[in-house]
mmCIF file of C-alpha atoms in Angstrom:
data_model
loop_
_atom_site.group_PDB
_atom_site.id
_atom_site.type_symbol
_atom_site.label_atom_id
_atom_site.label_comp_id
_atom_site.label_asym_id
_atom_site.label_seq_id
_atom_site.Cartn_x
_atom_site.Cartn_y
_atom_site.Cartn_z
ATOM 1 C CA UNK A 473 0.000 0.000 0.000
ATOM 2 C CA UNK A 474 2.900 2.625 0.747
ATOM 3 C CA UNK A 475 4.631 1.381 -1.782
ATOM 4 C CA UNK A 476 1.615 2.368 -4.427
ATOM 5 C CA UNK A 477 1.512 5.921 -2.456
ATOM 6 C CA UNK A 478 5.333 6.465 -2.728
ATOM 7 C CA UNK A 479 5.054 5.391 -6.735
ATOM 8 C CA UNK A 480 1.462 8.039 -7.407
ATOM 9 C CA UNK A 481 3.671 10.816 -5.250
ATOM 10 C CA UNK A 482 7.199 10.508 -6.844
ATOM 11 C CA UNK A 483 4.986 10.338 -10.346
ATOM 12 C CA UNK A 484 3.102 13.597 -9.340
ATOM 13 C CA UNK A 485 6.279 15.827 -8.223
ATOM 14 C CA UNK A 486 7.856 14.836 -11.705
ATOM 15 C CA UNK A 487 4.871 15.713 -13.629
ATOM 16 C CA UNK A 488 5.002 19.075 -11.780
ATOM 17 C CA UNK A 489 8.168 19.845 -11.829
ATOM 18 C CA UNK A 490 8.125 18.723 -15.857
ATOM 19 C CA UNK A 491 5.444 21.010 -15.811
ATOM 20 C CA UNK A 492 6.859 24.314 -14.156
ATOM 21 C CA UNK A 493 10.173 24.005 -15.494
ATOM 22 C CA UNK A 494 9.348 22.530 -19.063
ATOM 23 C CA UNK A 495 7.300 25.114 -19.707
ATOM 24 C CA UNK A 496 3.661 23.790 -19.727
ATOM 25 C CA UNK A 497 2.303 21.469 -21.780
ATOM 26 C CA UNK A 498 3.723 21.523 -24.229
ATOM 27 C CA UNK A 499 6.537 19.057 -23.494
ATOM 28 C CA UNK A 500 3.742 16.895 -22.876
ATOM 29 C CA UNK A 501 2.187 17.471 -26.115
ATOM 30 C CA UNK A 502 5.089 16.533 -28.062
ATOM 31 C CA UNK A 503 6.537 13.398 -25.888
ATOM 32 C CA UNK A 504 2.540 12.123 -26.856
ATOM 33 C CA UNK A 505 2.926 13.148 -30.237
ATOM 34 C CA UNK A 506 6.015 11.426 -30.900
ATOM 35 C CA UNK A 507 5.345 8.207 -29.053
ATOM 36 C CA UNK A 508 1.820 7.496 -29.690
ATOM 37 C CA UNK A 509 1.185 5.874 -26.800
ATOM 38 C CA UNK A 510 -1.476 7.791 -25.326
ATOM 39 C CA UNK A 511 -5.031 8.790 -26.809
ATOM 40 C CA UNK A 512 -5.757 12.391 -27.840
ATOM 41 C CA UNK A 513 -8.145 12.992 -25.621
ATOM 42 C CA UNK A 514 -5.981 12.371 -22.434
ATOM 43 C CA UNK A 515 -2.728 14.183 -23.841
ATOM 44 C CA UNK A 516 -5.052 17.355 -24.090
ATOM 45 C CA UNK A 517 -6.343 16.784 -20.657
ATOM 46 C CA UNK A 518 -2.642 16.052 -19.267
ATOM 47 C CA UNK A 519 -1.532 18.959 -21.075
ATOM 48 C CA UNK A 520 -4.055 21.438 -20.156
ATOM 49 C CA UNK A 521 -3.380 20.515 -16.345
ATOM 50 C CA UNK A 522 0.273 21.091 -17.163
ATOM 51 C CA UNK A 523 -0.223 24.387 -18.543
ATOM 52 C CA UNK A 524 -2.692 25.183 -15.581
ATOM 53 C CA UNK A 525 0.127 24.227 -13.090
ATOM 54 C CA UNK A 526 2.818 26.438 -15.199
ATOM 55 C CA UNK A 527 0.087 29.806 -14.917
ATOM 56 C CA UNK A 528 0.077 29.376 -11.296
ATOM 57 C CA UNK A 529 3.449 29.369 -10.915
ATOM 58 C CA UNK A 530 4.611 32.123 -12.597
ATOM 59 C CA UNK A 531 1.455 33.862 -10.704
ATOM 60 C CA UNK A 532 3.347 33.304 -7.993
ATOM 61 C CA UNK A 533 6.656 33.537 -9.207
ATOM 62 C CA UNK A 534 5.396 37.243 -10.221
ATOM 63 C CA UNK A 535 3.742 37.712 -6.348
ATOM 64 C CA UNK A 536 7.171 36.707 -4.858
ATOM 65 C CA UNK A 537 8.724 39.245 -7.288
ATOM 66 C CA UNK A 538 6.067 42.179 -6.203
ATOM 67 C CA UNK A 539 6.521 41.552 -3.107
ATOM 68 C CA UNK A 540 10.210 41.512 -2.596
ATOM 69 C CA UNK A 541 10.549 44.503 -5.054
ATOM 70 C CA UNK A 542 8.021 46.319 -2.306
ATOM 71 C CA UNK A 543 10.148 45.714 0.398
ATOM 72 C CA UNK A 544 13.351 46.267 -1.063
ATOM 73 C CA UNK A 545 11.461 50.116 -1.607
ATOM 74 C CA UNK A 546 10.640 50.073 2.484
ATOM 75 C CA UNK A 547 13.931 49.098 3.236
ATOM 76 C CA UNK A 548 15.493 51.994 1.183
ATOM 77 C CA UNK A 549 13.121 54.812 2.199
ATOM 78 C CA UNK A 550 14.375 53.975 5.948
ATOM 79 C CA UNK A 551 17.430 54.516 5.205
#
């Protein structure tokens, strides 16, 4: 049983990470169309969660960046 857990989690941080760094879906989209081995249907839907996952994280890469940038301004106008 943990060793089916272990497997689904080490499988979901790649696909993330594939995801974030890769730069969406469309790695996915072209692994799938090389290969073949998946349908259509679920390389759009693995895709589109992949490109999903990317958004978010350069939402939040962008946040990080506002943020920071604000307090770099607060720390200079103490000064």
């Amino acid at each position: 049983m943990f060793k089916l857990l272990k497997r689904i989690i080490i499988v979901w941080v790649l696909f993330i990470t594939i995801a974030v760094i890769g730069g969406g879906g469309d790695q996915f989209r072209w692994f799938f169309d090389k290969t073949g081995i998946v349908s259509q249907k679920v390389t759009d839907w693995i895709a589109t969660k992949a490109d999903s996952l990317k958004e978010e994280a350069d939402a939040v890469k962008e946040l990080v960046k506002q943020w920071t940038g604000g307090k770099k301004k607060l720390a200079q106008n103490s000064n």
